[in-house]
Coordinates of C-alpha atoms and ligand atoms in Angstrom, one line a residue:
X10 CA 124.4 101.5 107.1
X11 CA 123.5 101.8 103.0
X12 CA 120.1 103.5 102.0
X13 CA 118.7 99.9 101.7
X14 CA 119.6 98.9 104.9
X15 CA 118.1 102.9 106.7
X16 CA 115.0 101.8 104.8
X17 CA 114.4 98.6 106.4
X18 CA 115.4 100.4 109.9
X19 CA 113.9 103.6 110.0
X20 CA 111.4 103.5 106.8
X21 CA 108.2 102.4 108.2
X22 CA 107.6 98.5 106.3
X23 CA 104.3 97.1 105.5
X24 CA 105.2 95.0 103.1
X25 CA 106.9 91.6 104.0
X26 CA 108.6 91.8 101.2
X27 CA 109.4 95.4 99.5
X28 CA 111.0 95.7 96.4
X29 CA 113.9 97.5 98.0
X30 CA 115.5 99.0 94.6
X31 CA 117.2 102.3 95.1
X32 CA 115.8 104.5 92.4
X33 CA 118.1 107.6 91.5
X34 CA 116.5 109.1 88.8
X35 CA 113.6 108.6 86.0
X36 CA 112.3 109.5 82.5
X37 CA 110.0 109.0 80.0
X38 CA 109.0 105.3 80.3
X39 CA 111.7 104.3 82.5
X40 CA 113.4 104.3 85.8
X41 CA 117.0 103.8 87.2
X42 CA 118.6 102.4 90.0
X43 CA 121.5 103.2 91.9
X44 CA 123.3 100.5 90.8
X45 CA 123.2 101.8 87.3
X46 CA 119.9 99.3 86.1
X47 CA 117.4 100.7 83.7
X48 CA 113.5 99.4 83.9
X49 CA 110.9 99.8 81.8
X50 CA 107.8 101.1 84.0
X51 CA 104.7 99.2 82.8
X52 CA 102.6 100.8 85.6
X53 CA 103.6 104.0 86.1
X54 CA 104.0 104.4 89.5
X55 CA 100.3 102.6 89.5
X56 CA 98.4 104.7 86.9
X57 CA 99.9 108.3 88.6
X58 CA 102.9 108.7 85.5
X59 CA 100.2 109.0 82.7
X60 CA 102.4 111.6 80.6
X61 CA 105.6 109.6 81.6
X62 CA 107.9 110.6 84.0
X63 CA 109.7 114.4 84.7
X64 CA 107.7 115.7 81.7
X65 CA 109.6 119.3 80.9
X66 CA 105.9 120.7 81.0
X67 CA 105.5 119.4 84.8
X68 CA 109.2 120.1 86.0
X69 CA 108.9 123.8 84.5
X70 CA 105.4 124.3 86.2
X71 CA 106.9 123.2 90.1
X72 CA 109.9 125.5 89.4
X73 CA 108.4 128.2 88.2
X74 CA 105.9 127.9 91.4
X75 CA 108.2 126.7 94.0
X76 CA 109.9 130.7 93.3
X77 CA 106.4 132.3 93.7
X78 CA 105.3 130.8 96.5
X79 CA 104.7 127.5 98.4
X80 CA 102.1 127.2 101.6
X81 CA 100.6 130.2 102.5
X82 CA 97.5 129.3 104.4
X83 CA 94.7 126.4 105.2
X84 CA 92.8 125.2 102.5
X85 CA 90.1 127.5 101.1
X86 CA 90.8 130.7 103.0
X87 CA 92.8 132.1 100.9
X88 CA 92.9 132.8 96.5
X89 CA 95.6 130.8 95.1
X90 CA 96.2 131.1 91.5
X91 CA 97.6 127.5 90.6
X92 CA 94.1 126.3 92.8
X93 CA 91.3 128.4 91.0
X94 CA 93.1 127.8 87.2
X95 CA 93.2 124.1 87.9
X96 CA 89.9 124.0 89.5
X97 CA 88.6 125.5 86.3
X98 CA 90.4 124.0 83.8
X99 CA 88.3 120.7 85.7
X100 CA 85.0 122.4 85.3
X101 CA 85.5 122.9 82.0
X102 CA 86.2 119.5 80.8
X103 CA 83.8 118.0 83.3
X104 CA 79.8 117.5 82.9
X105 CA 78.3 120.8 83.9
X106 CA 76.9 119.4 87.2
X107 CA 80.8 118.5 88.3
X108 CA 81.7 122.1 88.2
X109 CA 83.1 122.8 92.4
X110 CA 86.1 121.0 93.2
X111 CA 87.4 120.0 96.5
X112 CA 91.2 119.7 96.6
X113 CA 92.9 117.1 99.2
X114 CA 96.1 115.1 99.4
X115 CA 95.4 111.9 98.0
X116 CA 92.5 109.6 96.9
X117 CA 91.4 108.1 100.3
X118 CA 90.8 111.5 101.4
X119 CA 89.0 112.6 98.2
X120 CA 86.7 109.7 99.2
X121 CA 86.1 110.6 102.9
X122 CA 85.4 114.3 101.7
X123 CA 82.6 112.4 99.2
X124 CA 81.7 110.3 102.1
X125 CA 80.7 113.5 104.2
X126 CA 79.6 115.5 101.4
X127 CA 77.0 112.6 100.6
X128 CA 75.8 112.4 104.0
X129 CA 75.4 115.9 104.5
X130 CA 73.2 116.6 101.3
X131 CA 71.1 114.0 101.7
X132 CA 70.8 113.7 105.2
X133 CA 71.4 109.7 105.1
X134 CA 74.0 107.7 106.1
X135 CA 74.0 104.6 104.4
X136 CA 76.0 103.8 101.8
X137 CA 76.0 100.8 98.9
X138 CA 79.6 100.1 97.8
X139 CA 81.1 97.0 95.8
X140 CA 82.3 93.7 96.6
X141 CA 86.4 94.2 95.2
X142 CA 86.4 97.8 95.2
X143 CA 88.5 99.8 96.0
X144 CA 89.0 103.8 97.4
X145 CA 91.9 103.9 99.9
X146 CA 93.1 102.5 102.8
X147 CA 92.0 105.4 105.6
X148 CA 89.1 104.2 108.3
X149 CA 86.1 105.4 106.0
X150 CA 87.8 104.4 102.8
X151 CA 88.2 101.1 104.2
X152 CA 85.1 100.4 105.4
X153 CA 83.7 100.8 102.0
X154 CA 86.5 98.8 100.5
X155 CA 84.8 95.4 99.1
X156 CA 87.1 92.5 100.2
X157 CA 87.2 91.1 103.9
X158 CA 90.8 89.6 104.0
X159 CA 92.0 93.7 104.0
X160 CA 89.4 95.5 106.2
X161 CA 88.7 92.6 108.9
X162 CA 91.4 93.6 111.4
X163 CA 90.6 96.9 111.2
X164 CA 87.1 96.6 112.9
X165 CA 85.0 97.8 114.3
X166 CA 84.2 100.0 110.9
X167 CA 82.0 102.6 109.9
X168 CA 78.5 101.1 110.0
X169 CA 75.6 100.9 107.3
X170 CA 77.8 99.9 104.3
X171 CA 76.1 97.6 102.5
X172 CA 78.8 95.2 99.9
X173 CA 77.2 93.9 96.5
X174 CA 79.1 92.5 93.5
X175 CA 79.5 94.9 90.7
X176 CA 77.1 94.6 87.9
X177 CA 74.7 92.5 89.6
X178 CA 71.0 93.2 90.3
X179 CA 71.6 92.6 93.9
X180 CA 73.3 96.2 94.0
X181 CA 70.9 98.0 92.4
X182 CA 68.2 96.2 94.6
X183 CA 70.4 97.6 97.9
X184 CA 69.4 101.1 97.0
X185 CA 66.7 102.6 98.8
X186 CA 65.3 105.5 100.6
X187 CA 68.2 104.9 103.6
X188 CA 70.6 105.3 101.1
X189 CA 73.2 108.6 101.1
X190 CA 75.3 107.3 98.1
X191 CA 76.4 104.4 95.6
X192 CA 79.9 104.5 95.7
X193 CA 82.0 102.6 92.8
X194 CA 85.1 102.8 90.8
X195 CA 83.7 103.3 87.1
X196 CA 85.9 100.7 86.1
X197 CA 87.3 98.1 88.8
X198 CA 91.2 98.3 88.9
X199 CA 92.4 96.4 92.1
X200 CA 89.3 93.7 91.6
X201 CA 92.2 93.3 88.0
X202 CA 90.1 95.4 85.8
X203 CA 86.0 94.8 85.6
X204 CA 84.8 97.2 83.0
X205 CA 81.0 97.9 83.5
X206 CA 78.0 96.5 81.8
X207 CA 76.5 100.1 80.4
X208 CA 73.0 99.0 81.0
X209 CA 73.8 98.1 84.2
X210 CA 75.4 101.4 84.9
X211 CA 72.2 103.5 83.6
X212 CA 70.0 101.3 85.5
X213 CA 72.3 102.4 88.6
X214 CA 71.8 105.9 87.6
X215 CA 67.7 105.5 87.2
X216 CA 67.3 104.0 90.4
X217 CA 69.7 106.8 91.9
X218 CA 67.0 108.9 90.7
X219 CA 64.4 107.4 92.2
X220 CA 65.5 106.9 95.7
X221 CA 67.3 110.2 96.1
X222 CA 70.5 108.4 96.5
X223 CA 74.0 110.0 95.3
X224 CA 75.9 108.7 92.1
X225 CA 79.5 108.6 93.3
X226 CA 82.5 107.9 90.7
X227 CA 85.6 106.8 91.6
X228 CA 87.8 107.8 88.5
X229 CA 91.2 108.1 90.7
X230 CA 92.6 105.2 88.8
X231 CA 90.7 105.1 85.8
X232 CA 90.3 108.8 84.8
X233 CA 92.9 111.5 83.1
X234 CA 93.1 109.3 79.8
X235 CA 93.8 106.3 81.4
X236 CA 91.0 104.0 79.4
X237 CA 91.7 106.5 76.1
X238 CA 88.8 108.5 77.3
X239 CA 89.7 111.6 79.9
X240 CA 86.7 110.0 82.1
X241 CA 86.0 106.6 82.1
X242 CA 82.0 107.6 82.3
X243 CA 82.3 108.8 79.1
X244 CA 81.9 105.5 77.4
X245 CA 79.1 105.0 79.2
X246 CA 76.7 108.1 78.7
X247 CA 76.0 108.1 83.1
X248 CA 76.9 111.1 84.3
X249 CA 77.6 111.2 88.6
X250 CA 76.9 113.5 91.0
X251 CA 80.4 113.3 92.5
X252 CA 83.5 112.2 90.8
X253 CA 86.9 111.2 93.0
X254 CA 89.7 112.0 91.4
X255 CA 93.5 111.3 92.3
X256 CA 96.9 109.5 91.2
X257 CA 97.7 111.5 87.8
X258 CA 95.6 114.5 89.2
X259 CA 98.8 115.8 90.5
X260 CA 100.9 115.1 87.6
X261 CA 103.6 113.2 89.7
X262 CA 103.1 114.9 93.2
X263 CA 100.0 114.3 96.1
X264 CA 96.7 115.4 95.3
X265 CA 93.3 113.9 95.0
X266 CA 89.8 116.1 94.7
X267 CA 86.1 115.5 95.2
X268 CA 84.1 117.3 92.8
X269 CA 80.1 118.3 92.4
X270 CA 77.9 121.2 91.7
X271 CA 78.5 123.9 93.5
X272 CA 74.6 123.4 95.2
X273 CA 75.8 120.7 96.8
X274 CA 79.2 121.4 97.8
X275 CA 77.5 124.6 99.8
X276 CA 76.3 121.4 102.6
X277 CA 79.8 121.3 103.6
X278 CA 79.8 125.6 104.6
X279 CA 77.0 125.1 107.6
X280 CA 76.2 123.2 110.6
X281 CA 79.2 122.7 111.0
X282 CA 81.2 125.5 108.7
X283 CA 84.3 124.1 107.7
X284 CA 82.5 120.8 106.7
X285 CA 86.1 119.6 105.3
X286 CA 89.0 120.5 106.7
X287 CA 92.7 120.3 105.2
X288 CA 95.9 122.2 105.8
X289 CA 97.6 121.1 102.7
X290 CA 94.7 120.4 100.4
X291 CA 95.2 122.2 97.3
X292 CA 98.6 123.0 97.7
X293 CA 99.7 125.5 95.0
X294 CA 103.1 123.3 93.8
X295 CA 100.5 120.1 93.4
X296 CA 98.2 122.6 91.3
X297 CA 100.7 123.6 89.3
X298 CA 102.4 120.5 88.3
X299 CA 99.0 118.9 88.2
X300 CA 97.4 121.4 85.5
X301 CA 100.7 121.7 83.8
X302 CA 100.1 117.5 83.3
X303 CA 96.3 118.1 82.4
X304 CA 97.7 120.4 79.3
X305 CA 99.6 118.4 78.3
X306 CA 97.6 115.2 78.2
X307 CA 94.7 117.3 76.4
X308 CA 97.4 119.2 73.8
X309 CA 99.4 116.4 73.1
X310 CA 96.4 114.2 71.7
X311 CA 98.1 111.3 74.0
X312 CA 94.6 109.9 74.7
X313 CA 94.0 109.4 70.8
X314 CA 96.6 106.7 70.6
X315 CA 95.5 104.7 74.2
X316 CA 93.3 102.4 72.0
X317 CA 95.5 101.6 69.7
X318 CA 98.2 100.6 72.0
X319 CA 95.6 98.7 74.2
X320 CA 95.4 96.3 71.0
X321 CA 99.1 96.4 70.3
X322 CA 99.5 94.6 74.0
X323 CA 96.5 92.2 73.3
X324 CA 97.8 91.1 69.9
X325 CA 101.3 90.8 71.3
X326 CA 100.2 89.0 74.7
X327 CA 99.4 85.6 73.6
X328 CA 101.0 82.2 75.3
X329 CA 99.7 79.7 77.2
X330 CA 100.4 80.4 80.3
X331 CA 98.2 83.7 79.7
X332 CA 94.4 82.6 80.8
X333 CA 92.9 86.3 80.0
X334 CA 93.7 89.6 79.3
X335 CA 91.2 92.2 80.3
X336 CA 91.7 95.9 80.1
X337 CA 89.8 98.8 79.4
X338 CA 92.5 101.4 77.3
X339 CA 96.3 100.7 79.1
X340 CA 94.6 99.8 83.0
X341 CA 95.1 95.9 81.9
X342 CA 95.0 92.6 83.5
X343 CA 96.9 89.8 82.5
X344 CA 95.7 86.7 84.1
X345 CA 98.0 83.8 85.0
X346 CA 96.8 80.1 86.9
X347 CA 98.1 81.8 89.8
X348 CA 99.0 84.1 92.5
X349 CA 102.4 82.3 93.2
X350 CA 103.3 82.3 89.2
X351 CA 102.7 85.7 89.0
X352 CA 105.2 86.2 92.0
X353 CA 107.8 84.2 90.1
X354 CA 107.0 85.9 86.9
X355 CA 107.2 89.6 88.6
X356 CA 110.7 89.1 89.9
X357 CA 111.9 87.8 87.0
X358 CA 111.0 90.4 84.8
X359 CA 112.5 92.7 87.5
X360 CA 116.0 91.2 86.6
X361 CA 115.2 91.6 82.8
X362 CA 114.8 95.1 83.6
X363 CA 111.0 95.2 83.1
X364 CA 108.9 96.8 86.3
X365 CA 105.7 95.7 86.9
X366 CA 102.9 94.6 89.5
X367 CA 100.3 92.6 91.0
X368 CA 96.3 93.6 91.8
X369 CA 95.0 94.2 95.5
X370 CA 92.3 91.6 94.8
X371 CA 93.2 89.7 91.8
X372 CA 97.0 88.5 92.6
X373 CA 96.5 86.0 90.4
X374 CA 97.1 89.1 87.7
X375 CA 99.9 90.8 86.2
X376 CA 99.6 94.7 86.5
X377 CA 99.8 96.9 82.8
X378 CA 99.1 100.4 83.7
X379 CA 101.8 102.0 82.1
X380 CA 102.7 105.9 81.0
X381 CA 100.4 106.5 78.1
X382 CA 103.5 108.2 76.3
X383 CA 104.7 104.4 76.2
X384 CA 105.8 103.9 72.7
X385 CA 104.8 100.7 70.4
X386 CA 108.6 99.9 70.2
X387 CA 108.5 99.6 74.2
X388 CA 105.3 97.6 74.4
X389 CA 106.5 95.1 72.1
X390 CA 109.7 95.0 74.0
X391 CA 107.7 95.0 77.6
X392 CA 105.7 91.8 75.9
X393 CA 108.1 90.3 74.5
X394 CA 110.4 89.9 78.3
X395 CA 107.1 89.8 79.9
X396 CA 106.3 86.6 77.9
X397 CA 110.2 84.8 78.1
X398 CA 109.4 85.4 82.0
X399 CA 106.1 83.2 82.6
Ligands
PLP8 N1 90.4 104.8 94.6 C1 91.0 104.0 93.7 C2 90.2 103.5 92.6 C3 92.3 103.7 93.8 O1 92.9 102.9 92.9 C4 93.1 104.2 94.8 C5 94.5 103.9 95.0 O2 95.0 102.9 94.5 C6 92.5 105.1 95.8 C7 91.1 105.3 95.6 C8 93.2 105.6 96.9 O3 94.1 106.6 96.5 P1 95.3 107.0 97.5 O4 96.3 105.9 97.5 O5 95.9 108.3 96.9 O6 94.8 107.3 98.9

């Protein structure tokens, strides 16, 4: 049997349909197949590949690490180097109050660790979450996902989640006294990018305030640069009580983190200790490639250019099969009449050499999340077989 063929067999399939191309090695903007193809990576792996792929910076980092050591103990037992530099470097470009950081292995986690954090402080359970959101596919991450086509067979779920549309006044109206957290994504990615109405999002913060409730962000898609901001709360002037982080956290390998003030995070060392508890979380070759990729993100001034490349795409995307394109910085959504044409349009842009996506809840979109390296030469030439394929 070929690789193709062992990954139907033995590679566990949840997809109908997977992609199936053999991918031997990748770099910069692109990736390459075994049968000698090159494609152009207009999502990055889906928003994970912010600096491009193998950055030098990263690949030094792992190497360098992988010689010192690799796992050494549980999570938080022990001082790891590549855990307390990273953890830092966080702090120190994050609000004052997001200053304790809880490693784990990947965004759904990072949401269950803010699910139990939440509880814990407050001493509530409930928890107001958004129609079309999304914060991974685990039990508790699901149950506070926003669409009922995904999480109905997996019921019974955790009780006490209440769903409301983002940016209406029915959310805000949900939160009470009952309430442990507001959970949403500062900007929607999988509902195919729903940027925030700011008043909306201090009137969320006000009535936070007033009910006791905890401000949860969800910046695993849209944070490290993504939206030409390091945080997308930053172009909103809302600051949370606990941001999610994940995808490019890691720089290219598994890690996500749920972060607060250290007050808070203190609920998770009593009654019971070990409030959150990970083997791998925080493992020091994730650390290390992760805060190799934060340097260079902040040295390389790669954010300052997100913007301007944002209106390179929506200047160059422009036909009439093309019913909207919304985007906040390079997490865009390019909406077609239909799920099925963006099916047809997706493999065909495949055979042009040009990798791209759908949305979780807005299939009806093509998927531009590429590495923020991308240059203006490769988004002209991404729009221009993106366009010949609709
Ligand atoms: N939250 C958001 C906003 C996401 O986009 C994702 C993944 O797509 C997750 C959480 C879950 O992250 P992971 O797939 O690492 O569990």
């Amino acid at each position: 049997m070929n690789n193709r063929q062992l990954f139907q067999q033995h590679v566990a399939q949840t997809s109908p349909a997977p992609l199936g191309l053999e991918i031997v090695s990748a770099s910069g903007s692109y990736m390459y197949d075994v049968d000698g193809n090159k494609y152009l990576d207009l999502i990055g792996g889906i928003s994970v590949c912010n600096i491009g792929h193998q950055h030098p910076a990263v690949i030094n980092a792992i190497k360098t690490q992988a010689d010192a050591y690799l796992h050494v103990m549980v999570y938080g037992e022990v001082v790891q180097s590549p855990q307390v530099k990273y953890a830092e470097l966080l702090a120190k470009h994050l609000p004052e109050n997001l200053s304790c950081v809880y490693f784990t292995n990947s965004g759904a986690e990072a949401t269950e660790g803010a699910i139990k954090l939440c509880r814990r402080a407050t001493g509530r359970t409930d928890i107001v979450a958004c129609n079309n959101g999304y914060h991974g596919n685990t039990l508790g991450a699901l149950s506070v996902m926003g669409d009922e086509y995904w999480r109905n067979a997996f019921r019974p779920l955790m009780p006490g989640v209440w769903h409301h549309n983002y940016n209406s006044q029915e959310f805000i109206n949900a939160i009470n006294e009952h309430t442990a957290c507001v959970l949403i994504e500062t900007i929607q990615g999988e509902a195919g990018v729903i940027a925030p109405d700011p008043a909306w999002l201090q009137q969320l913060r006000q009535r936070c305030n007033e009910t006791g409730a905890m401000l949860v962000f969800d910046e695993i898609q849209c944070g490290f640069g993504r939206t030409g901001k390091l945080w997308g709360f930053e172009y909103y002037g809302v600051i949370p009580d606990v941001v999610l982080l994940g995808k490019a956290l890691g720089g290219g390998m598994p890690m996500g983190a749920f972060i607060s003030s250290h007050a808070i995070m203190q609920t998770l060392t009593n009654n019971p200790v070990l409030g959150h508890i990970t083997t791998f979380g925080g493992h020091p070759l994730c650390c290390a490639a992760g805060m190799a990729a934060m340097h260079v993100l902040l040295d390389e001034g790669i954010m300052n250019e997100v913007n301007e490349k944002e209106q390179l795409f929506h200047s160059l995307l422009v036909h009439p099969a093309i019913k909207a394109v919304r985007s906040k910085g390079l997490l865009m959504a390019v909406e077609l009449d239909s799920t099925e044409h963006v099916t047809a349009t997706l493999q065909k842009c495949i055979s042009k050499g040009l990798f791209s996506d759908w949305f979780l809840f807005a299939a009806n979109c093509v998927r531009i999340a590429p590495p923020l390296t991308i240059s203006k030469e490769e988004i002209r030439n991404a729009c221009e077989v993106l366009q010949a394929c609709l």
